[in-house]
Amino acid sequence: MDLLSILPIINKYLDQFFGTQVPEEYVSYLKEGEEFIPYFLGGAALMILIMIFLIIRVSRKRSVHKGAKKTPLSEKAAEKQLAQLEKAHLKRQKEEDQQRKKAEAKKNEARLAKLEEEEKRLQEELAKKEEERRKSQILQKELPSQEDAPAEPVNFIDRLKKGMEKTRNNLVGGISNLVLGKKEIDEELLDDLEELLITADIGPETTERILSAITEKFKREDLKDPGILHEMVQTEIVRIMGKNYPAPTTEEKHPLVYLFVGVNGVGKTTTIGKIAAQFKAEGKKVLIGAGDTFRAAAIEQLAEWSQRAECDIFAKDAGSDPSSVMYETVQKAINENYDVVICDTAGRLQTKKNLMEELKKMIRVMGKLIPDAPHETYLVLDATTGQNAIFQVRDFREIAELTGLIITKLDGTAKGGVVIGIVNEFDIPVRYIGVGETVGDLRPFNAQEFTQSLFA
Amino acid sequence: MFENLSQKLTDSFKKLQGRGRLNEENITTALNEVKMALLEADVNFRVVKAFLKSVKARAIGEELQGSLSPGQQFIKIVNDELAQMMGESNVSLVSAEKPPTIIMLVGLQGSGKTSSIGKLAKFCQSSGDRPYLIPADIYRPAAIDQLIVLANTLGLPFYPSSTQQDPVDIVKAGLAEAAIQGSNYVLIDTAGRLHIDDVLMEELERIKTAVNPHEIFFVADAMTGQDAVNMAKSFNDRLDVSGIILTKMDGDARGGAALSIRAITQKPIKFITVGEKLENLEPFYPDRVASRILGMGDLVGLIEKAQSNISEKKARELEDKIRKNEFTLEDFQAQLRSMRQMGSLKDLMGMLPGMDASMMKNTDVDEKQLVRTDAIISSMTAQERQNHHLINGSRRARIAKGSGSHVRDVNRLLKQFAQMRKMMNKLSKTSNPRKAMQMMQNLMPH
């Protein structure tokens, strides 16, 4: 724990808002590495307070707006109210009410006027800015830069669309087209390579790493031939992705317990259906645990899959505690001598603390029956997901010991390149890929194939 | 991994002191930082390039204003340009001249179409409309059931589709049924499909021709990466969608796909979904997503988080208490608890604008401290919590025993609490939330 590094931040806020800083004595506690440093909490709590003030301010502002908007309506309501009051002969109350309303209206009017004034001022400013902008645009048009050849569409969107076509051509042609006809490795070629890697969702950081490794090598070995580039990039990626980790077998673990986790909509249930069918085809006795008790009809969906795969399912009612489903599934598997147990879980965003805790509990209760269960925990990733996949792995890894990744939806145009950075950083192997709707479309991962498809 | 963009930009302008103009040379590094930030946020590569070009065009020649640092000024340009590209805010649902208004949702598998239908239905329902739901996903197991469960939860009529029917027939029959029911909105759920699946894309075209929907929403996952442009383009080319719903915005994806999709389709993003509950559908605000994509703190998000955990009434009570210097240990405990509900301290602090994320990077805050503090306060009697002056030596020993801590921990907590009260008193003397608000705004990137 390193609270010292966060100290400047707290100080900055304390200073901004209260003109004070964390007292020296507490700083020295921190420096001595004391474990319990409550002052830090004070700083955090103060920030919360600041937010509360903001909320009050914001909601007050909102109510002013509401008041302004609903004037005709509230007048109507007031009339109605007044009539009622007359009926009840509560004249005094009525007078008071009117007075209060008048004062309020006056106040609102004043506020409104102020707001209007402000708006007017802002509009004027905006008009001024707009004019300036137009002027600068005219200037730009008059002085076309070398980059902006007159033939190129000026419109941003046209430019983009034109670019998109180029991207697609690039991707279709792949990396070999990239180097075709090139005599040497130049800026442009590297630019195109960067685009190729980025559009495969490899991410700017990993892309930069790959590119700089390559340029380094080229410089050092004084290579000139762009043809080698192709090979080098692929070799590098295969090297990262090709790590091999043995998976436990039913001979070693019996029953072998699988747990599937992931965010919403990545295809956990579908993948489970396919994997169950594959195990079944291998002659294994398979039990599926319907751990998604939250999403509407998730249990029905899994039941349908279990029917197709001709294997058993353990399910409870929708809304029941998923941990109890897990426990009873594993219990049943032990009692009835199943070979493989596959547990489904509800999709959860990695930022939902409660749901992540729920997952933790599910794993804990399984461990009560079989100490090292779940033996395999797979995080299912959607190939269309971008850089957020890194966060998903990072956060799920904190809750569950991930033993493998499954990439689904690779049959589209998305490449799932983000896993390269993930495998590199977290050292978790990709176990399967999903490339279609049928059972056979869930395939064991092959680094060579995957790499080729990145550039296909 | 993501460092704070504002800090990086400020750094890249360090050399640029005082007055002058932004020029090609002095914005190169800054442009590169923006490029990295956008790519990290999953904005499509081509879109980023085109965007940088327009930022560059606008920034060059811009005179530096004394009131803003060059970095701030540059951020403002980037932010404005981004918000402008994101388009108009909060374009509401169309309503047909002759009801019912027909709305169809399309998208890839798992993007959240069925859940979004439920949320849209709730949205219509709460503004007094009468929606009718048609499940037309005959492929995914139990997809029809899923929509029916949602319809039943909302108490809404639906068409009892069967997987044996053709989706076009389902939709036609459903529409007729909706007319009988007198519904003024019809929401059609379609099966998820890949944009390159010709057969299924054609099916959508057939549905479109058959019922002529007033709105076709392309439902996209906020976590989508570079491929967002290809999907959006295909769906838009074939169906001419009328708007976009961005789902799963409650995660920590920066949502660069929003920019890509918007740029390629030029269609408005109408709604975002921010949770698993049926009421978690919100109108889209471009400026908020703009600063989220740039990764520059999300003050609005922070306020919303606070709002969902602390009621306004409670906040006001607290404000009063602080003003009167009546803030008790009990209040302190309540606050620590709501803070814990809002997420980890690190995440919360990361949302504050002006934070230097590089400082946060290596900070591993031990959340257990919050639990321990909570335990200590819980071991006090109600009286003690109301008045901490009561707590003498023997009480301290008892509290320490009760909470499994040491007397020195209790001492430190009490000491710190006294300090905090002092500070809060200071705050109440400033007693001007407007000033705090002003300061907060100054910390914002523009």
Tab-separated table of N, CA and C in Angstrom, chain B residues 45 124 192 206 216 342:
chain	number	residue	atom	x	y	z
B	45	PHE	N	-9.509	3.910	-36.018
B	45	PHE	CA	-8.268	4.515	-36.479
B	45	PHE	C	-8.511	5.618	-37.511
B	124	CYS	N	-41.506	4.289	-22.542
B	124	CYS	CA	-42.769	4.708	-23.153
B	124	CYS	C	-43.895	4.679	-22.112
B	192	GLY	N	-30.240	-11.259	-33.056
B	192	GLY	CA	-28.916	-10.712	-33.271
B	192	GLY	C	-28.290	-11.370	-34.479
B	206	ARG	N	-36.563	-7.474	-45.341
B	206	ARG	CA	-37.948	-7.906	-45.612
B	206	ARG	C	-38.888	-7.401	-44.528
B	216	ILE	N	-35.718	2.797	-36.704
B	216	ILE	CA	-34.915	1.575	-36.633
B	216	ILE	C	-33.677	1.935	-35.827
B	342	MET	N	-20.319	3.125	-3.322
B	342	MET	CA	-20.113	3.791	-4.601
B	342	MET	C	-18.947	3.200	-5.380
